[in-house]
């Protein structure tokens, strides 16, 4: 937004532009969700039949190993595990979860617009007062802001590339719903470390149903794992730099803490909040030790 202001655009126009960009983003996101929904709903019964056969094969192997009966005679898996009452009982909580998640996203977007608008005033105020004195605190403030913006840019870029290449992998190996899986990988990748595991595990289970040849399934799993490793493990640390590195114990603790407080939005925001706190702690000599404990070393 400050970039728009430097182009001599009025503050009101800058806010309108930012709001329009956010609305276009959500419109595009909604369009992708709509395409994914149409893709899933238009699936023929062949996929359900194939999934039932694969699951029945696994259950039969489990029954032979454990010596128990999991499937009733003459009753299909879909009738036994996906009955109407079960679906209806789970439909309400699913809608409530989607509603709360969308509400949280819209509130976050609203506060981001306000924060961007107010940051211009803060910047101008500091320029007129403290900055003239070249006080150390203003340099700290500017570095925190610069690092935080860099973190957001890199995370969005890495998540976007992960989603695109995951969708392309699904398309190349003829796995159904490539748009859905690409969108899922993009969103879930914001959950540090856990998101990558969830994408690979869920997509591998889904591909197990669709891919008949074992070697093709192995290559597909290697492909989606390679996407996660390339963008999440190799490129992201290179783009981020050492100042954004956080050790695994800190990641797990923060995920549990913010996930407990805010649920799914908390899992997504846990690492950005931690990075923001770490950047602040690194700027002051008295708190550099705490920042060092949070980092990978």
mmCIF file of C-alpha atoms in Angstrom:
data_model
loop_
_atom_site.group_PDB
_atom_site.id
_atom_site.type_symbol
_atom_site.label_atom_id
_atom_site.label_comp_id
_atom_site.label_asym_id
_atom_site.label_seq_id
_atom_site.Cartn_x
_atom_site.Cartn_y
_atom_site.Cartn_z
ATOM 1 C CA UNK A 1 0.000 0.000 0.000
ATOM 2 C CA UNK A 2 2.907 2.308 0.691
ATOM 3 C CA UNK A 3 4.030 1.648 -2.890
ATOM 4 C CA UNK A 4 0.683 3.026 -4.117
ATOM 5 C CA UNK A 5 1.030 6.077 -1.879
ATOM 6 C CA UNK A 6 4.500 6.793 -3.282
ATOM 7 C CA UNK A 7 2.853 6.976 -6.714
ATOM 8 C CA UNK A 8 0.920 10.021 -5.403
ATOM 9 C CA UNK A 9 -2.356 8.130 -5.137
ATOM 10 C CA UNK A 10 -4.729 9.394 -2.418
ATOM 11 C CA UNK A 11 -5.019 7.255 0.685
ATOM 12 C CA UNK A 12 -8.695 6.472 -0.018
ATOM 13 C CA UNK A 13 -7.848 5.280 -3.538
ATOM 14 C CA UNK A 14 -5.012 3.122 -2.190
ATOM 15 C CA UNK A 15 -7.348 1.453 0.296
ATOM 16 C CA UNK A 16 -9.919 0.836 -2.457
ATOM 17 C CA UNK A 17 -7.232 -0.749 -4.657
ATOM 18 C CA UNK A 18 -6.096 -3.043 -1.830
ATOM 19 C CA UNK A 19 -9.705 -4.029 -1.052
ATOM 20 C CA UNK A 20 -10.315 -4.789 -4.743
ATOM 21 C CA UNK A 21 -7.184 -6.948 -4.881
ATOM 22 C CA UNK A 22 -8.348 -8.905 -1.832
ATOM 23 C CA UNK A 23 -11.844 -9.287 -3.316
ATOM 24 C CA UNK A 24 -10.380 -10.534 -6.614
ATOM 25 C CA UNK A 25 -8.257 -13.028 -4.668
ATOM 26 C CA UNK A 26 -11.281 -14.382 -2.793
ATOM 27 C CA UNK A 27 -13.299 -14.396 -6.031
ATOM 28 C CA UNK A 28 -10.601 -16.471 -7.720
ATOM 29 C CA UNK A 29 -10.394 -18.739 -4.687
ATOM 30 C CA UNK A 30 -14.172 -19.194 -4.744
ATOM 31 C CA UNK A 31 -14.061 -19.963 -8.463
ATOM 32 C CA UNK A 32 -11.439 -22.657 -7.905
ATOM 33 C CA UNK A 33 -13.518 -24.134 -5.080
ATOM 34 C CA UNK A 34 -16.546 -24.111 -7.401
ATOM 35 C CA UNK A 35 -14.585 -25.900 -10.134
ATOM 36 C CA UNK A 36 -13.326 -28.458 -7.620
ATOM 37 C CA UNK A 37 -16.850 -29.055 -6.317
ATOM 38 C CA UNK A 38 -18.210 -29.560 -9.841
ATOM 39 C CA UNK A 39 -15.327 -31.906 -10.594
ATOM 40 C CA UNK A 40 -15.997 -33.993 -7.496
ATOM 41 C CA UNK A 41 -19.795 -34.039 -7.880
ATOM 42 C CA UNK A 42 -19.565 -35.049 -11.536
ATOM 43 C CA UNK A 43 -17.561 -38.152 -10.646
ATOM 44 C CA UNK A 44 -19.186 -41.326 -11.865
ATOM 45 C CA UNK A 45 -20.015 -44.299 -9.678
ATOM 46 C CA UNK A 46 -16.975 -46.062 -11.121
ATOM 47 C CA UNK A 47 -14.659 -44.256 -8.690
ATOM 48 C CA UNK A 48 -16.830 -45.163 -5.693
ATOM 49 C CA UNK A 49 -16.973 -48.767 -6.878
ATOM 50 C CA UNK A 50 -13.193 -48.847 -7.336
ATOM 51 C CA UNK A 51 -12.634 -47.344 -3.883
ATOM 52 C CA UNK A 52 -14.987 -49.888 -2.346
ATOM 53 C CA UNK A 53 -13.115 -52.749 -3.990
ATOM 54 C CA UNK A 54 -9.724 -51.482 -2.780
ATOM 55 C CA UNK A 55 -11.009 -50.892 0.757
ATOM 56 C CA UNK A 56 -12.686 -54.292 0.778
ATOM 57 C CA UNK A 57 -9.384 -55.878 -0.224
ATOM 58 C CA UNK A 58 -7.579 -54.114 2.631
ATOM 59 C CA UNK A 59 -10.282 -55.049 5.129
ATOM 60 C CA UNK A 60 -10.207 -58.677 3.975
ATOM 61 C CA UNK A 61 -6.452 -58.766 4.524
ATOM 62 C CA UNK A 62 -6.927 -57.223 7.980
ATOM 63 C CA UNK A 63 -9.636 -59.762 8.822
ATOM 64 C CA UNK A 64 -7.348 -62.615 7.822
ATOM 65 C CA UNK A 65 -4.502 -61.182 9.896
ATOM 66 C CA UNK A 66 -6.488 -60.302 13.057
ATOM 67 C CA UNK A 67 -9.148 -63.006 12.760
ATOM 68 C CA UNK A 68 -12.110 -60.608 13.068
ATOM 69 C CA UNK A 69 -15.114 -59.753 10.883
ATOM 70 C CA UNK A 70 -15.313 -56.075 9.957
ATOM 71 C CA UNK A 71 -17.814 -56.310 7.093
ATOM 72 C CA UNK A 72 -21.271 -57.780 7.505
ATOM 73 C CA UNK A 73 -22.392 -60.330 4.952
ATOM 74 C CA UNK A 74 -24.241 -59.047 1.867
ATOM 75 C CA UNK A 75 -23.770 -55.394 2.914
ATOM 76 C CA UNK A 76 -21.552 -53.091 0.883
ATOM 77 C CA UNK A 77 -18.981 -50.852 2.491
ATOM 78 C CA UNK A 78 -20.837 -47.743 1.352
ATOM 79 C CA UNK A 79 -24.027 -48.946 3.035
ATOM 80 C CA UNK A 80 -22.242 -49.971 6.229
ATOM 81 C CA UNK A 81 -19.922 -46.996 6.740
ATOM 82 C CA UNK A 82 -21.566 -44.235 4.670
ATOM 83 C CA UNK A 83 -25.195 -44.548 5.716
ATOM 84 C CA UNK A 84 -27.577 -41.610 5.410
ATOM 85 C CA UNK A 85 -27.832 -40.909 9.145
ATOM 86 C CA UNK A 86 -24.042 -40.692 9.479
ATOM 87 C CA UNK A 87 -23.738 -38.282 6.571
ATOM 88 C CA UNK A 88 -26.524 -36.050 7.897
ATOM 89 C CA UNK A 89 -25.067 -35.993 11.407
ATOM 90 C CA UNK A 90 -21.673 -34.899 10.047
ATOM 91 C CA UNK A 91 -23.056 -32.382 7.556
ATOM 92 C CA UNK A 92 -23.972 -29.774 10.185
ATOM 93 C CA UNK A 93 -20.570 -29.642 11.912
ATOM 94 C CA UNK A 94 -18.874 -29.477 8.505
ATOM 95 C CA UNK A 95 -20.935 -26.426 7.529
ATOM 96 C CA UNK A 96 -20.203 -24.769 10.884
ATOM 97 C CA UNK A 97 -16.481 -25.387 10.415
ATOM 98 C CA UNK A 98 -16.531 -23.902 6.903
ATOM 99 C CA UNK A 99 -18.507 -20.898 8.110
ATOM 100 C CA UNK A 100 -16.130 -20.194 11.002
ATOM 101 C CA UNK A 101 -13.074 -20.604 8.758
ATOM 102 C CA UNK A 102 -14.435 -18.249 6.089
ATOM 103 C CA UNK A 103 -15.415 -15.730 8.777
ATOM 104 C CA UNK A 104 -11.901 -15.834 10.232
ATOM 105 C CA UNK A 105 -10.364 -15.330 6.781
ATOM 106 C CA UNK A 106 -12.597 -12.337 6.027
ATOM 107 C CA UNK A 107 -11.849 -10.793 9.435
ATOM 108 C CA UNK A 108 -8.132 -11.297 8.849
ATOM 109 C CA UNK A 109 -8.369 -9.625 5.432
ATOM 110 C CA UNK A 110 -10.299 -6.715 6.973
ATOM 111 C CA UNK A 111 -7.705 -6.144 9.692
ATOM 112 C CA UNK A 112 -4.876 -6.437 7.152
ATOM 113 C CA UNK A 113 -6.423 -3.561 5.177
ATOM 114 C CA UNK A 114 -6.677 -1.466 8.350
ATOM 115 C CA UNK A 115 -3.121 -2.334 9.331
ATOM 116 C CA UNK A 116 -1.783 -1.350 5.899
ATOM 117 C CA UNK A 117 -3.714 1.912 5.992
ATOM 118 C CA UNK A 118 -2.461 2.814 9.448
ATOM 119 C CA UNK A 119 1.137 1.776 8.730
ATOM 120 C CA UNK A 120 1.408 4.727 6.339
ATOM 121 C CA UNK A 121 0.465 7.133 9.128
ATOM 122 C CA UNK A 122 2.959 5.508 11.492
ATOM 123 C CA UNK A 123 5.682 5.719 8.867
ATOM 124 C CA UNK A 124 5.005 9.413 8.203
ATOM 125 C CA UNK A 125 4.900 10.161 11.927
ATOM 126 C CA UNK A 126 8.246 8.459 12.476
ATOM 127 C CA UNK A 127 9.737 10.314 9.520
ATOM 128 C CA UNK A 128 8.694 13.642 11.039
ATOM 129 C CA UNK A 129 9.898 12.867 14.565
ATOM 130 C CA UNK A 130 12.149 10.010 15.607
ATOM 131 C CA UNK A 131 13.688 9.310 12.211
ATOM 132 C CA UNK A 132 15.194 12.791 12.069
ATOM 133 C CA UNK A 133 17.166 11.893 15.164
ATOM 134 C CA UNK A 134 18.365 8.592 13.602
ATOM 135 C CA UNK A 135 17.254 6.741 16.695
ATOM 136 C CA UNK A 136 18.083 3.021 16.815
ATOM 137 C CA UNK A 137 14.466 2.057 17.493
ATOM 138 C CA UNK A 138 13.302 3.359 14.123
ATOM 139 C CA UNK A 139 15.832 1.138 12.363
ATOM 140 C CA UNK A 140 14.489 -1.761 14.377
ATOM 141 C CA UNK A 141 10.926 -0.916 13.407
ATOM 142 C CA UNK A 142 11.802 -0.703 9.715
ATOM 143 C CA UNK A 143 13.727 -3.996 9.787
ATOM 144 C CA UNK A 144 10.847 -5.792 11.516
ATOM 145 C CA UNK A 145 8.406 -4.505 8.927
ATOM 146 C CA UNK A 146 10.706 -5.383 6.025
ATOM 147 C CA UNK A 147 11.387 -8.911 7.309
ATOM 148 C CA UNK A 148 7.707 -9.583 7.982
ATOM 149 C CA UNK A 149 6.708 -8.508 4.459
ATOM 150 C CA UNK A 150 9.485 -10.690 3.037
ATOM 151 C CA UNK A 151 8.251 -13.676 5.049
ATOM 152 C CA UNK A 152 4.674 -13.261 3.789
ATOM 153 C CA UNK A 153 5.804 -12.897 0.157
ATOM 154 C CA UNK A 154 8.036 -15.974 0.274
ATOM 155 C CA UNK A 155 5.428 -18.102 2.056
ATOM 156 C CA UNK A 156 2.688 -17.193 -0.426
ATOM 157 C CA UNK A 157 5.016 -17.821 -3.386
ATOM 158 C CA UNK A 158 6.235 -21.190 -2.060
ATOM 159 C CA UNK A 159 2.690 -22.319 -1.213
ATOM 160 C CA UNK A 160 1.442 -21.221 -4.639
ATOM 161 C CA UNK A 161 4.208 -23.104 -6.466
ATOM 162 C CA UNK A 162 3.610 -26.160 -4.281
ATOM 163 C CA UNK A 163 -0.092 -26.110 -5.138
ATOM 164 C CA UNK A 164 0.534 -25.644 -8.876
ATOM 165 C CA UNK A 165 3.088 -28.450 -9.145
ATOM 166 C CA UNK A 166 0.982 -30.775 -6.981
ATOM 167 C CA UNK A 167 -1.969 -30.208 -9.305
ATOM 168 C CA UNK A 168 0.260 -30.784 -12.349
ATOM 169 C CA UNK A 169 1.530 -34.046 -10.826
ATOM 170 C CA UNK A 170 -2.059 -35.222 -10.332
ATOM 171 C CA UNK A 171 -2.862 -34.298 -13.934
ATOM 172 C CA UNK A 172 0.269 -36.016 -15.302
ATOM 173 C CA UNK A 173 -0.441 -39.276 -13.445
ATOM 174 C CA UNK A 174 -4.177 -39.122 -14.259
ATOM 175 C CA UNK A 175 -5.243 -38.739 -10.619
ATOM 176 C CA UNK A 176 -8.737 -37.279 -10.291
ATOM 177 C CA UNK A 177 -9.483 -33.752 -9.009
ATOM 178 C CA UNK A 178 -6.123 -32.059 -9.811
ATOM 179 C CA UNK A 179 -7.631 -28.590 -9.199
ATOM 180 C CA UNK A 180 -8.898 -29.633 -5.774
ATOM 181 C CA UNK A 181 -5.599 -31.211 -4.752
ATOM 182 C CA UNK A 182 -3.617 -28.225 -5.996
ATOM 183 C CA UNK A 183 -5.855 -25.860 -4.023
ATOM 184 C CA UNK A 184 -5.646 -28.128 -0.975
ATOM 185 C CA UNK A 185 -1.831 -28.218 -1.163
ATOM 186 C CA UNK A 186 -1.693 -24.418 -1.504
ATOM 187 C CA UNK A 187 -3.839 -23.794 1.590
ATOM 188 C CA UNK A 188 -2.519 -26.571 3.813
ATOM 189 C CA UNK A 189 1.111 -25.655 3.028
ATOM 190 C CA UNK A 190 0.722 -22.573 5.257
ATOM 191 C CA UNK A 191 0.699 -24.995 8.212
ATOM 192 C CA UNK A 192 4.435 -25.443 8.687
ATOM 193 C CA UNK A 193 5.755 -29.015 8.396
ATOM 194 C CA UNK A 194 2.387 -30.626 9.238
ATOM 195 C CA UNK A 195 0.828 -29.372 5.997
ATOM 196 C CA UNK A 196 3.419 -31.117 3.823
ATOM 197 C CA UNK A 197 2.907 -34.439 5.591
ATOM 198 C CA UNK A 198 -0.883 -34.157 5.332
ATOM 199 C CA UNK A 199 -0.739 -33.436 1.589
ATOM 200 C CA UNK A 200 1.534 -36.388 0.820
ATOM 201 C CA UNK A 201 -0.320 -38.858 3.065
ATOM 202 C CA UNK A 202 -3.868 -37.958 1.971
ATOM 203 C CA UNK A 203 -2.955 -37.759 -1.715
ATOM 204 C CA UNK A 204 -1.096 -41.076 -1.523
ATOM 205 C CA UNK A 205 -4.141 -42.772 0.003
ATOM 206 C CA UNK A 206 -6.379 -41.252 -2.666
ATOM 207 C CA UNK A 207 -4.010 -42.306 -5.471
ATOM 208 C CA UNK A 208 -3.913 -45.839 -4.064
ATOM 209 C CA UNK A 209 -7.583 -46.168 -5.026
ATOM 210 C CA UNK A 210 -7.166 -44.813 -8.547
ATOM 211 C CA UNK A 211 -3.761 -46.002 -9.736
ATOM 212 C CA UNK A 212 -3.725 -49.661 -10.666
ATOM 213 C CA UNK A 213 -0.046 -50.180 -11.461
ATOM 214 C CA UNK A 214 2.125 -50.279 -8.346
ATOM 215 C CA UNK A 215 5.171 -48.758 -10.062
ATOM 216 C CA UNK A 216 3.092 -45.794 -11.277
ATOM 217 C CA UNK A 217 1.790 -45.239 -7.746
ATOM 218 C CA UNK A 218 5.347 -45.274 -6.381
ATOM 219 C CA UNK A 219 6.498 -42.723 -8.974
ATOM 220 C CA UNK A 220 3.496 -40.511 -8.197
ATOM 221 C CA UNK A 221 4.235 -40.572 -4.460
ATOM 222 C CA UNK A 222 7.880 -39.783 -5.215
ATOM 223 C CA UNK A 223 6.771 -36.866 -7.410
ATOM 224 C CA UNK A 224 4.523 -35.187 -4.836
ATOM 225 C CA UNK A 225 7.117 -35.825 -2.131
ATOM 226 C CA UNK A 226 9.754 -34.255 -4.379
ATOM 227 C CA UNK A 227 7.564 -31.167 -4.825
ATOM 228 C CA UNK A 228 7.278 -30.751 -1.056
ATOM 229 C CA UNK A 229 11.019 -31.290 -0.548
ATOM 230 C CA UNK A 230 12.049 -28.954 -3.377
ATOM 231 C CA UNK A 231 9.874 -26.014 -2.352
ATOM 232 C CA UNK A 232 9.486 -26.570 1.397
ATOM 233 C CA UNK A 233 12.888 -27.955 2.382
ATOM 234 C CA UNK A 234 15.274 -26.505 -0.224
ATOM 235 C CA UNK A 235 13.918 -23.314 -1.815
ATOM 236 C CA UNK A 236 11.970 -21.850 1.116
ATOM 237 C CA UNK A 237 14.973 -21.716 3.509
ATOM 238 C CA UNK A 238 17.086 -20.200 0.697
ATOM 239 C CA UNK A 239 14.514 -17.464 0.038
ATOM 240 C CA UNK A 240 13.804 -16.867 3.716
ATOM 241 C CA UNK A 241 17.367 -16.668 4.977
ATOM 242 C CA UNK A 242 18.777 -17.584 8.381
ATOM 243 C CA UNK A 243 16.766 -14.993 10.315
ATOM 244 C CA UNK A 244 13.522 -16.886 9.576
ATOM 245 C CA UNK A 245 14.749 -20.333 10.627
ATOM 246 C CA UNK A 246 12.912 -21.941 13.557
ATOM 247 C CA UNK A 247 13.774 -25.276 15.164
ATOM 248 C CA UNK A 248 11.358 -28.209 15.038
ATOM 249 C CA UNK A 249 10.557 -28.204 18.775
ATOM 250 C CA UNK A 250 9.490 -24.551 18.604
ATOM 251 C CA UNK A 251 7.358 -25.290 15.527
ATOM 252 C CA UNK A 252 5.548 -28.162 17.262
ATOM 253 C CA UNK A 253 4.981 -26.203 20.479
ATOM 254 C CA UNK A 254 3.620 -23.164 18.623
ATOM 255 C CA UNK A 255 1.385 -25.313 16.424
ATOM 256 C CA UNK A 256 -0.115 -26.957 19.513
ATOM 257 C CA UNK A 257 -0.508 -23.635 21.340
ATOM 258 C CA UNK A 258 -2.140 -21.602 18.568
ATOM 259 C CA UNK A 259 -4.061 -24.605 17.262
ATOM 260 C CA UNK A 260 -5.578 -25.016 20.727
ATOM 261 C CA UNK A 261 -6.449 -21.304 20.919
ATOM 262 C CA UNK A 262 -7.743 -20.659 17.373
ATOM 263 C CA UNK A 263 -8.184 -24.079 15.773
ATOM 264 C CA UNK A 264 -7.355 -24.335 12.044
ATOM 265 C CA UNK A 265 -6.705 -20.565 11.633
ATOM 266 C CA UNK A 266 -4.336 -20.824 14.602
ATOM 267 C CA UNK A 267 -2.384 -23.609 12.883
ATOM 268 C CA UNK A 268 -2.024 -21.410 9.800
ATOM 269 C CA UNK A 269 -1.004 -18.300 11.772
ATOM 270 C CA UNK A 270 1.262 -20.067 14.306
ATOM 271 C CA UNK A 271 4.512 -19.842 12.339
ATOM 272 C CA UNK A 272 4.033 -16.252 11.050
ATOM 273 C CA UNK A 273 3.364 -15.122 14.633
ATOM 274 C CA UNK A 274 6.438 -16.996 15.891
ATOM 275 C CA UNK A 275 8.636 -15.547 13.136
ATOM 276 C CA UNK A 276 7.320 -12.064 13.923
ATOM 277 C CA UNK A 277 8.171 -12.491 17.629
ATOM 278 C CA UNK A 278 11.606 -13.932 16.774
ATOM 279 C CA UNK A 279 12.411 -10.980 14.491
ATOM 280 C CA UNK A 280 11.531 -8.562 17.301
ATOM 281 C CA UNK A 281 13.609 -10.487 19.857
ATOM 282 C CA UNK A 282 16.650 -10.452 17.559
ATOM 283 C CA UNK A 283 16.718 -6.653 17.482
ATOM 284 C CA UNK A 284 17.464 -6.179 21.188
ATOM 285 C CA UNK A 285 20.636 -7.391 22.948
ATOM 286 C CA UNK A 286 18.747 -8.443 26.083
ATOM 287 C CA UNK A 287 16.460 -10.833 24.152
ATOM 288 C CA UNK A 288 18.864 -12.206 21.531
ATOM 289 C CA UNK A 289 19.394 -15.331 23.642
ATOM 290 C CA UNK A 290 15.673 -16.169 23.474
ATOM 291 C CA UNK A 291 15.725 -15.645 19.693
ATOM 292 C CA UNK A 292 18.731 -17.980 19.449
ATOM 293 C CA UNK A 293 16.829 -20.673 21.375
ATOM 294 C CA UNK A 294 13.916 -20.398 18.925
ATOM 295 C CA UNK A 295 16.171 -20.627 15.852
ATOM 296 C CA UNK A 296 17.796 -23.695 14.347
ATOM 297 C CA UNK A 297 21.205 -22.496 15.384
#
